[in-house]
Amino acid sequence: MSSGVESFRQLSPSEFFYRNREIAGFSNPARAVYQTVREFIENSLDATEVHGILPVITLRISREDPSNPDHITIQVEDNGIGVPPQFIPDAFGRVLYSSKYKFRQTRGMYGLGAKMAILYAQLTTGKPFEIYSSTRKTRYIYYYKLMIDVKKNQPQILELASWEKRSKWHGTIVKLTIEGEWSRRVRDYVAVYIKRTAIITPYADITAILPSVEKEDEYEVLRFPRVTSMLPRPPKEAKPHPLGIDLEMLKMMINETGAKTVLSFLTSEFQRIGEVTATRILKNAGIDPDKPPRTLDDDELQRLYKAMREEKYWAPTDEPLSPIGEELIRIGLKEILRPEFIATASRKPSSYSGHPFIVEGGIAYGGELASRLDEIAQDSVKGETGPYIVLLRYANKIPLLYDEKTDVMWSIVDPSKFPWRSVYKLEPTDTVAVLIHICSTKVPYKGVGKESVANVEEVESEVRLLAQELARKLREYIQRKKRVQEARQKLSLFLRYIPEVAASLAAIAGNGRGTPDPSIQKELTEKMREIALAKIKLSEYEASA
Ligand code: ADP
Ligand code: MG
């Protein structure tokens, strides 16, 4: 029976994400396993490399309850900075609570990932989340068992304990149990995710212990030992760029600022605004520069926002970005794919709508590549047109596995569009791996799934330039290699005729009666061989240079 009057109530953030979990990647039991692994590993990498710690990460997936084979327990341990005990409940029990709401590049930045996994566990198995953590400063290890009170969006602590440390261990162990699927397909997705992570984190030590798909009580271990102790440059926190904010953000910043005047608000809270620019903006907006920021009315705010947008600025600084760097890309590709040839490239920092970004990448060809790619190229299908291009996509150092065909990176390297054959001279049977990394303080993801990057014009153009540079380097290598092979063939032919030529020459130089002088013949043969072999060496040297 309806009273004819609708009833209203507010949804808490936890409740909202609980109801709409598919937007955060938790759409079904198979995807949920992958997504949980991804969120935990990304948190671990953020807690280590961003703070200058060489990551040691262990993932353990298990089925602990024989009566519930679809209950999947996921545990991740790291040697990161740890979470101070007073923040643990909120960091893991309050949706939209994060230490990463800063203007710098990290893998997580929404304050959502861990909580979505915890909510999903709660929803499907009803089991609580467990965490052990210790920071570098404390002498204790803290343990929490908690659930999320969905209606109130707050943590509900079930158990709490602490121990004195016996070692200098710092880091975090998180553990939860979700209803998931552990099939060949899911196992492969998780393995591919780990391998693709390993490619761009050769400075990390990663171990994954995964249950066998077929046999109970059996496990497989994927080991990726550290191969270098070089870390990517860490992101530096920066102030927002005036073109990188919207009106709401401007209002929020005005509410929080300690600046006494609008003029000093502009110069102190933004990058790329000095006195002169600030004065001009305020003049154009018709606002008294000495006015206290919080006294601006709505109309003035709108005018300020408009005047800020109409101003010209230096491009945003790339300091908050943390690209992988060409050297690490090369090391990672070499270690995991063992190709015959690698080239890398890195574009200069660029920006779109006030957000800085960098596009970098690598290309690999030959050697053990084709066989090793089979385990990594999960969903790529060999195209009819050829060559076979396996695209390894990354955004803010996160491997992207789903929705490849809608991604801007694919739109560029797609063999039906990119002139791999006509311009870059690849054969239809060639296999090539192309790694592309886009990093930004705001990756323009398509939709909320964070799996595919949108076709923003500026980004697209940088990705195209990168792909062209990589393809050009590969073409040069292949052509050089071809030239060397041709030269070698010629020389080996020559080598075969040496004894004959030497014999005739020795005859001429010898007694003049047509009988070769054996000692001269021997010497000539040696000399000619030496020259031929030196030529082969030289052409090889040229090819590798
Ligand atoms: P986000 O990563 O987007 O900030 P999460 O819900 O995944 O959101 O994590 C919330 C917060 O918990 C993080 O901002 C971080 O401060 C803290 N945290 C999560 N995992 C770890 C970890 N392994 N080590 C240290 N801190 C962590
Ligand atoms: Mg996270």
XYZ file of C-alpha atoms and ligand atoms in Angstrom:
573
model
C 0.000 0.000 0.000
C 1.423 3.328 -0.979
C 0.800 6.505 0.898
C 1.416 8.465 -2.282
C 4.404 10.152 -0.705
C 7.920 9.007 -1.572
C 10.243 8.449 1.352
C 13.738 9.922 1.185
C 16.988 8.959 2.808
C 20.656 9.397 2.293
C 23.000 6.637 1.151
C 26.331 6.464 2.950
C 29.427 6.215 0.738
C 29.952 2.602 1.872
C 26.388 1.766 1.001
C 26.717 3.409 -2.374
C 29.820 1.430 -3.342
C 28.396 -1.719 -1.778
C 25.408 -1.440 -4.120
C 27.480 -0.433 -7.115
C 30.529 -2.607 -6.594
C 30.835 -3.437 -10.296
C 32.028 0.081 -11.002
C 35.103 -0.613 -8.887
C 35.803 -3.890 -10.673
C 33.977 -6.269 -8.330
C 31.365 -7.416 -10.838
C 31.573 -11.195 -10.378
C 33.484 -13.862 -8.404
C 36.159 -14.254 -11.085
C 36.842 -10.568 -11.489
C 36.688 -10.054 -7.710
C 39.724 -12.298 -7.135
C 41.748 -10.404 -9.731
C 40.596 -7.014 -8.448
C 41.427 -7.832 -4.807
C 44.922 -8.979 -5.764
C 45.379 -5.836 -7.812
C 44.239 -3.455 -5.062
C 46.434 -5.064 -2.403
C 49.537 -5.253 -4.561
C 49.102 -1.662 -5.660
C 48.825 -0.539 -2.053
C 51.998 -2.474 -1.263
C 53.900 -0.887 -4.134
C 52.672 2.567 -3.102
C 53.812 1.883 0.472
C 57.309 0.926 -0.648
C 58.732 2.441 -3.830
C 57.060 5.853 -3.389
C 58.952 6.054 -0.088
C 62.286 4.855 -1.413
C 61.967 1.263 -0.135
C 62.889 -1.611 -2.474
C 59.668 -3.640 -2.428
C 59.468 -7.221 -1.181
C 55.938 -8.458 -1.755
C 54.392 -11.851 -1.186
C 50.944 -12.789 -2.417
C 49.341 -15.938 -1.050
C 46.054 -17.238 -2.362
C 44.520 -20.244 -0.662
C 41.353 -22.192 -0.144
C 41.312 -22.729 3.569
C 37.863 -24.156 4.062
C 37.332 -27.562 2.377
C 33.567 -27.311 2.838
C 33.538 -24.006 0.957
C 35.827 -24.444 -2.049
C 34.756 -21.121 -3.507
C 35.917 -19.238 -0.428
C 39.193 -17.757 -1.596
C 41.597 -16.319 0.952
C 43.916 -13.612 -0.312
C 46.874 -12.366 1.696
C 49.507 -9.829 0.741
C 52.595 -9.016 2.765
C 54.945 -6.104 2.120
C 57.956 -4.377 3.665
C 56.434 -0.921 3.281
C 56.097 2.036 5.604
C 53.206 0.405 7.464
C 50.054 2.116 8.683
C 50.193 3.953 12.026
C 47.804 2.130 14.388
C 45.551 5.136 14.960
C 44.807 5.286 11.213
C 44.301 1.575 10.575
C 40.565 1.452 11.371
C 39.688 4.382 9.115
C 42.130 3.479 6.331
C 40.469 0.069 6.020
C 37.023 0.696 7.452
C 35.881 3.983 5.985
C 35.220 4.324 2.273
C 36.853 7.408 0.741
C 39.560 7.631 3.388
C 43.107 7.799 2.068
C 46.588 9.167 2.619
C 46.904 9.736 -1.113
C 44.587 12.694 -1.749
C 47.558 14.719 -2.854
C 48.701 16.246 -6.091
C 51.195 13.544 -6.998
C 51.229 10.279 -8.866
C 50.435 7.140 -6.896
C 48.717 3.944 -7.954
C 45.789 4.423 -5.613
C 44.230 7.840 -5.239
C 40.555 7.345 -4.616
C 40.588 5.928 -1.093
C 38.489 3.048 -2.307
C 40.450 -0.046 -3.328
C 41.075 -1.895 -0.082
C 37.632 -1.023 1.235
C 35.904 -2.397 -1.868
C 37.677 -5.711 -1.367
C 36.737 -5.710 2.314
C 33.110 -4.880 1.499
C 33.038 -7.631 -1.095
C 34.399 -10.127 1.435
C 31.796 -9.033 3.927
C 29.010 -9.329 1.387
C 29.959 -12.747 0.063
C 31.516 -14.727 2.940
C 30.688 -12.534 5.918
C 34.291 -12.875 7.063
C 36.145 -9.920 8.591
C 39.321 -8.300 7.344
C 42.611 -8.809 9.168
C 45.711 -6.665 9.193
C 49.135 -6.742 10.846
C 51.167 -3.612 10.468
C 54.202 -1.871 11.854
C 55.810 1.415 10.912
C 59.530 2.111 10.929
C 59.307 4.203 14.088
C 57.324 1.988 16.416
C 58.536 -0.946 18.523
C 55.215 -2.720 18.131
C 53.289 -4.733 15.614
C 49.571 -4.011 15.630
C 46.812 -6.391 14.706
C 43.236 -5.496 13.846
C 40.299 -7.610 12.870
C 37.559 -5.400 11.522
C 34.444 -5.049 9.422
C 32.818 -2.026 7.838
C 29.562 -0.680 9.218
C 28.015 -0.011 5.844
C 25.173 2.218 7.011
C 27.444 4.486 9.020
C 30.506 4.176 6.751
C 32.736 3.514 9.718
C 34.993 0.742 10.981
C 33.751 -1.831 13.431
C 36.688 -3.270 15.351
C 36.241 -6.922 16.328
C 39.689 -7.621 17.737
C 42.782 -5.652 18.524
C 46.222 -6.754 19.666
C 49.850 -5.651 19.707
C 53.240 -7.264 20.225
C 56.675 -5.942 20.822
C 58.890 -6.395 17.778
C 61.780 -8.821 17.912
C 63.235 -7.558 14.665
C 63.257 -4.318 12.738
C 60.407 -5.516 10.551
C 58.171 -2.857 9.144
C 55.389 -3.384 6.682
C 51.889 -4.652 6.376
C 50.088 -7.970 6.034
C 46.493 -7.810 4.863
C 44.186 -10.787 4.630
C 40.594 -11.454 3.706
C 38.327 -14.163 2.346
C 35.955 -13.578 -0.536
C 33.636 -15.799 -2.458
C 35.532 -16.116 -5.666
C 36.328 -18.329 -8.566
C 39.634 -20.120 -8.880
C 39.595 -21.428 -12.430
C 42.305 -21.692 -15.076
C 41.104 -18.411 -16.513
C 41.262 -16.555 -13.202
C 44.626 -18.120 -12.352
C 45.936 -16.940 -15.727
C 44.665 -13.415 -15.224
C 46.331 -13.212 -11.821
C 49.572 -14.676 -13.199
C 49.570 -12.299 -16.150
C 48.919 -9.374 -13.834
C 51.872 -10.360 -11.647
C 54.192 -10.884 -14.613
C 53.268 -7.597 -16.183
C 53.842 -5.920 -12.835
C 57.230 -7.633 -12.615
C 58.224 -6.271 -16.043
C 57.997 -2.673 -14.884
C 59.202 -3.299 -11.322
C 62.557 -5.076 -11.802
C 63.550 -3.445 -8.499
C 60.877 -5.421 -6.637
C 61.070 -8.917 -5.223
C 57.706 -10.517 -5.888
C 56.506 -13.961 -4.904
C 53.065 -15.320 -5.676
C 51.879 -18.561 -4.127
C 48.820 -19.769 -5.979
C 46.700 -22.842 -5.392
C 46.648 -25.415 -8.155
C 43.475 -25.215 -10.207
C 43.075 -28.967 -10.544
C 44.584 -30.467 -7.414
C 43.658 -29.696 -3.876
C 46.545 -28.995 -1.473
C 48.974 -28.251 -4.264
C 50.489 -24.872 -4.921
C 52.538 -23.217 -7.617
C 55.052 -20.505 -6.856
C 55.774 -17.622 -9.206
C 59.074 -15.977 -8.265
C 60.359 -12.694 -9.575
C 63.585 -11.876 -7.750
C 64.869 -8.330 -7.792
C 67.259 -7.722 -10.694
C 68.251 -4.130 -9.951
C 68.281 -1.875 -6.934
C 67.519 1.222 -8.954
C 64.151 2.777 -8.075
C 62.125 5.066 -10.329
C 62.279 8.706 -9.361
C 59.700 9.287 -6.631
C 56.782 11.662 -7.215
C 57.052 15.040 -5.504
C 53.939 16.621 -4.120
C 53.041 19.781 -6.022
C 50.404 22.476 -5.935
C 47.596 22.185 -8.462
C 47.874 23.888 -11.826
C 45.254 26.648 -12.329
C 43.832 24.837 -15.374
C 43.693 21.510 -13.566
C 40.860 22.407 -11.195
C 37.121 22.920 -11.507
C 34.847 25.396 -9.747
C 34.053 23.003 -6.890
C 37.724 22.413 -6.259
C 38.336 26.164 -6.270
C 35.628 26.611 -3.625
C 37.130 23.839 -1.533
C 40.592 25.356 -1.759
C 39.252 28.761 -0.736
C 37.582 27.204 2.294
C 40.790 25.559 3.380
C 43.357 28.227 2.619
C 45.258 30.141 5.265
C 45.892 33.029 2.860
C 44.690 36.451 4.018
C 43.957 37.957 0.585
C 42.736 36.574 -2.749
C 45.980 37.746 -4.262
C 48.104 35.692 -1.892
C 45.629 32.811 -2.207
C 46.352 32.673 -5.942
C 50.118 32.971 -5.623
C 50.503 30.550 -2.708
C 48.039 27.752 -3.532
C 48.762 27.299 -7.234
C 51.784 26.513 -9.309
C 52.579 28.825 -12.232
C 50.835 31.925 -10.768
C 53.080 34.810 -9.687
C 52.197 38.341 -8.542
C 51.839 39.692 -12.067
C 49.570 36.941 -13.294
C 47.501 36.977 -10.107
C 47.029 40.746 -10.337
C 45.942 40.449 -13.958
C 43.485 37.637 -13.198
C 41.887 39.650 -10.381
C 41.706 42.769 -12.519
C 39.965 40.800 -15.287
C 37.596 39.301 -12.724
C 36.909 42.736 -11.206
C 37.903 41.585 -7.701
C 39.807 43.625 -5.103
C 43.144 41.783 -4.609
C 43.118 42.526 -0.864
C 39.758 40.919 -0.260
C 39.923 37.954 2.180
C 39.265 34.820 0.077
C 36.428 33.491 2.201
C 34.392 36.664 1.716
C 34.000 36.106 -2.044
C 30.353 35.643 -2.984
C 29.127 33.150 -5.589
C 29.167 35.672 -8.382
C 32.766 36.697 -7.605
C 33.814 33.069 -7.412
C 32.403 32.424 -10.863
C 34.187 35.476 -12.240
C 37.438 34.433 -10.609
C 37.141 30.930 -12.024
C 36.412 32.283 -15.511
C 39.314 34.752 -15.396
C 41.654 31.962 -14.245
C 40.630 29.801 -17.174
C 41.202 32.573 -19.682
C 44.762 33.227 -18.551
C 47.800 31.658 -20.232
C 50.240 29.712 -18.036
C 53.397 27.694 -18.195
C 52.585 23.996 -18.597
C 52.238 22.145 -15.283
C 55.445 20.888 -13.667
C 56.215 17.194 -14.076
C 57.600 16.916 -10.531
C 54.553 15.038 -9.193
C 55.093 12.371 -11.855
C 57.028 9.172 -11.344
C 57.829 7.634 -14.725
C 59.502 4.228 -14.804
C 62.421 5.488 -16.900
C 63.951 3.958 -20.005
C 66.642 2.025 -18.181
C 64.203 0.189 -15.912
C 61.902 -0.524 -18.856
C 64.836 -2.086 -20.682
C 65.896 -4.152 -17.662
C 62.351 -5.382 -17.071
C 61.682 -6.320 -20.689
C 65.002 -8.114 -20.916
C 64.517 -10.077 -17.698
C 60.988 -11.282 -18.346
C 60.873 -11.576 -22.151
C 64.514 -12.334 -23.121
C 64.188 -10.822 -26.570
C 66.960 -10.388 -29.104
C 66.376 -6.656 -29.425
C 64.969 -3.915 -27.180
C 64.551 -0.220 -27.849
C 63.086 2.288 -25.407
C 61.856 5.840 -25.693
C 60.494 8.521 -23.452
C 58.491 11.551 -24.507
C 58.968 14.957 -22.939
C 56.437 15.886 -20.245
C 53.209 17.233 -21.690
C 49.818 18.173 -20.284
C 46.106 18.120 -20.965
C 43.619 20.388 -19.174
C 46.224 21.350 -16.584
C 47.206 17.746 -15.787
C 50.830 16.827 -16.470
C 51.573 13.492 -18.112
C 54.487 11.545 -19.547
C 54.347 8.768 -22.136
C 57.235 6.297 -22.246
C 57.768 2.775 -23.435
C 59.743 0.050 -25.095
C 59.661 -2.375 -27.973
C 60.983 -5.932 -27.973
C 61.626 -8.323 -30.823
C 63.074 -11.760 -31.499
C 64.938 -14.108 -29.185
C 62.709 -15.959 -26.723
C 60.044 -13.295 -27.060
C 57.366 -15.242 -28.926
C 57.359 -18.221 -26.571
C 57.570 -16.087 -23.459
C 54.786 -13.830 -24.638
C 52.344 -16.697 -24.800
C 52.097 -16.608 -21.026
C 51.674 -12.891 -20.933
C 49.469 -12.105 -23.879
C 46.366 -13.349 -22.159
C 43.643 -12.087 -24.445
C 45.392 -10.777 -27.533
C 44.388 -12.566 -30.677
C 46.730 -12.924 -33.586
C 45.347 -10.524 -36.185
C 44.841 -11.634 -39.781
C 46.784 -8.705 -41.133
C 49.916 -9.314 -39.076
C 52.404 -8.663 -37.644
C 51.435 -9.982 -34.226
C 51.569 -6.997 -31.881
C 51.333 -7.701 -28.171
C 50.591 -4.500 -26.355
C 51.642 -4.188 -22.721
C 49.622 -1.264 -21.380
C 50.369 0.561 -18.150
C 48.858 3.602 -16.480
C 50.592 4.981 -13.404
C 52.610 1.755 -13.315
C 49.463 -0.379 -13.136
C 49.185 -3.059 -15.831
C 45.883 -2.764 -17.665
C 44.464 -6.101 -18.782
C 40.817 -5.546 -19.587
C 39.112 -3.493 -22.317
C 42.212 -3.337 -24.495
C 40.416 -2.604 -27.739
C 38.822 0.601 -26.447
C 42.119 1.996 -25.148
C 43.898 4.920 -26.798
C 47.157 2.905 -26.762
C 45.594 0.110 -28.803
C 44.034 2.613 -31.201
C 47.575 3.685 -32.109
C 49.439 0.355 -32.392
C 46.541 -1.619 -33.884
C 48.135 -3.387 -36.907
C 45.119 -2.574 -39.044
C 45.867 1.138 -38.545
C 49.558 1.541 -37.731
C 51.865 1.070 -40.757
C 53.918 -1.731 -39.172
C 54.409 -3.328 -42.573
C 54.352 -0.535 -45.135
C 56.489 2.001 -43.283
C 58.263 -0.047 -40.632
C 58.969 -3.071 -42.838
C 57.835 -5.799 -40.477
C 56.833 -9.169 -41.907
C 53.294 -10.443 -41.327
C 54.786 -13.314 -39.336
C 56.795 -11.094 -36.987
C 55.951 -10.937 -33.295
C 56.593 -7.703 -31.469
C 55.894 -6.603 -27.894
C 55.130 -2.932 -27.397
C 55.163 -1.564 -23.865
C 53.487 1.792 -23.291
C 53.258 3.591 -19.977
C 51.160 6.702 -19.437
C 51.681 8.399 -16.117
C 49.805 11.416 -14.882
C 48.384 13.037 -11.786
C 45.071 12.288 -13.503
C 45.045 9.437 -15.992
C 42.083 10.063 -18.311
C 40.486 6.670 -17.740
C 37.485 5.736 -19.778
C 34.756 5.046 -17.251
C 35.366 4.106 -13.650
C 36.814 0.627 -14.166
C 40.356 2.056 -14.512
C 41.145 -0.459 -17.263
C 41.194 1.646 -20.395
C 42.537 5.119 -21.199
C 40.381 7.565 -23.160
C 41.335 9.178 -26.464
C 42.322 12.578 -25.113
C 43.905 14.427 -28.033
C 47.146 15.446 -26.291
C 47.705 11.957 -24.893
C 46.898 10.293 -28.192
C 49.408 12.428 -30.024
C 52.199 11.616 -27.552
C 51.393 7.908 -27.728
C 51.574 8.069 -31.523
C 54.943 9.846 -31.460
C 56.246 7.277 -28.997
C 55.051 4.343 -31.119
C 56.652 5.877 -34.206
C 59.958 6.358 -32.438
C 59.963 2.785 -31.155
C 58.952 1.359 -34.525
C 61.650 3.394 -36.269
C 64.313 2.019 -33.934
C 63.113 -1.515 -34.552
C 63.133 -0.967 -38.323
C 66.712 0.280 -38.172
C 67.749 -2.799 -36.256
C 65.997 -5.220 -38.576
C 67.408 -3.552 -41.671
C 70.897 -3.545 -40.253
C 70.529 -7.178 -39.370
C 69.426 -7.944 -42.930
C 72.402 -6.077 -44.374
C 74.757 -8.016 -42.141
C 73.218 -11.312 -43.166
C 73.646 -10.433 -46.822
C 77.217 -9.369 -46.262
C 77.922 -12.586 -44.389
C 76.517 -14.651 -47.203
C 78.732 -12.876 -49.690
C 81.760 -13.315 -47.489
C 81.166 -16.967 -46.805
C 80.920 -17.524 -50.540
C 84.222 -15.712 -50.889
C 85.659 -17.824 -48.097
C 84.857 -20.967 -50.045
C 86.794 -19.793 -53.096
C 89.822 -18.676 -51.153
C 91.884 -21.854 -51.652
C 91.317 -21.701 -55.404
C 92.059 -17.998 -55.692
C 95.100 -18.425 -53.481
C 96.328 -21.259 -55.677
C 96.108 -19.161 -58.839
C 97.740 -16.177 -57.189
C 100.491 -18.367 -55.793
C 101.088 -19.770 -59.254
C 101.420 -16.289 -60.727
C 103.668 -15.103 -57.936
C 105.594 -18.348 -57.810
C 107.742 -19.916 -60.461
C 105.638 -18.523 -63.297
C 105.108 -22.022 -64.747
C 101.587 -22.454 -63.447
C 102.508 -24.574 -60.448
C 101.555 -22.880 -57.173
C 104.262 -22.353 -54.619
C 102.893 -24.174 -51.523
C 104.367 -21.773 -48.963
C 103.017 -18.666 -50.738
C 99.684 -20.391 -51.269
C 99.411 -21.172 -47.560
C 100.258 -17.636 -46.529
C 97.804 -16.107 -49.012
C 94.987 -18.386 -47.857
C 95.609 -17.363 -44.262
C 95.695 -13.656 -45.067
C 92.504 -13.752 -47.125
C 90.704 -15.676 -44.441
C 91.763 -13.139 -41.876
C 90.440 -10.278 -43.983
C 87.121 -12.051 -44.627
C 86.630 -12.896 -40.948
C 87.518 -9.362 -39.894
C 84.876 -8.070 -42.292
C 82.258 -10.337 -40.757
C 83.225 -9.149 -37.276
C 83.072 -5.552 -38.385
C 79.604 -5.920 -39.864
C 78.426 -7.570 -36.654
C 79.884 -4.749 -34.663
C 78.073 -2.228 -36.835
C 74.843 -4.099 -36.373
C 75.031 -4.097 -32.623
C 76.231 -0.509 -32.279
P 43.932 4.324 -1.759
O 44.987 3.332 -2.076
O 43.220 4.809 -2.984
O 44.392 5.438 -0.891
P 42.848 2.142 -0.199
O 41.484 1.893 0.337
O 43.376 1.111 -1.116
O 42.797 3.559 -0.916
O 43.858 2.351 1.001
C 43.563 3.326 1.993
C 44.796 3.827 2.704
O 45.339 2.789 3.528
C 45.923 4.233 1.778
O 45.782 5.564 1.366
C 47.157 4.018 2.650
O 47.382 5.149 3.461
C 46.747 2.887 3.568
N 47.284 1.586 3.117
C 46.629 0.623 2.433
N 47.416 -0.457 2.212
C 48.624 -0.160 2.744
C 49.886 -0.856 2.849
N 50.067 -2.090 2.329
N 50.905 -0.224 3.482
C 50.751 1.022 4.001
N 49.599 1.720 3.924
C 48.543 1.147 3.324
Mg 44.634 1.474 -2.910
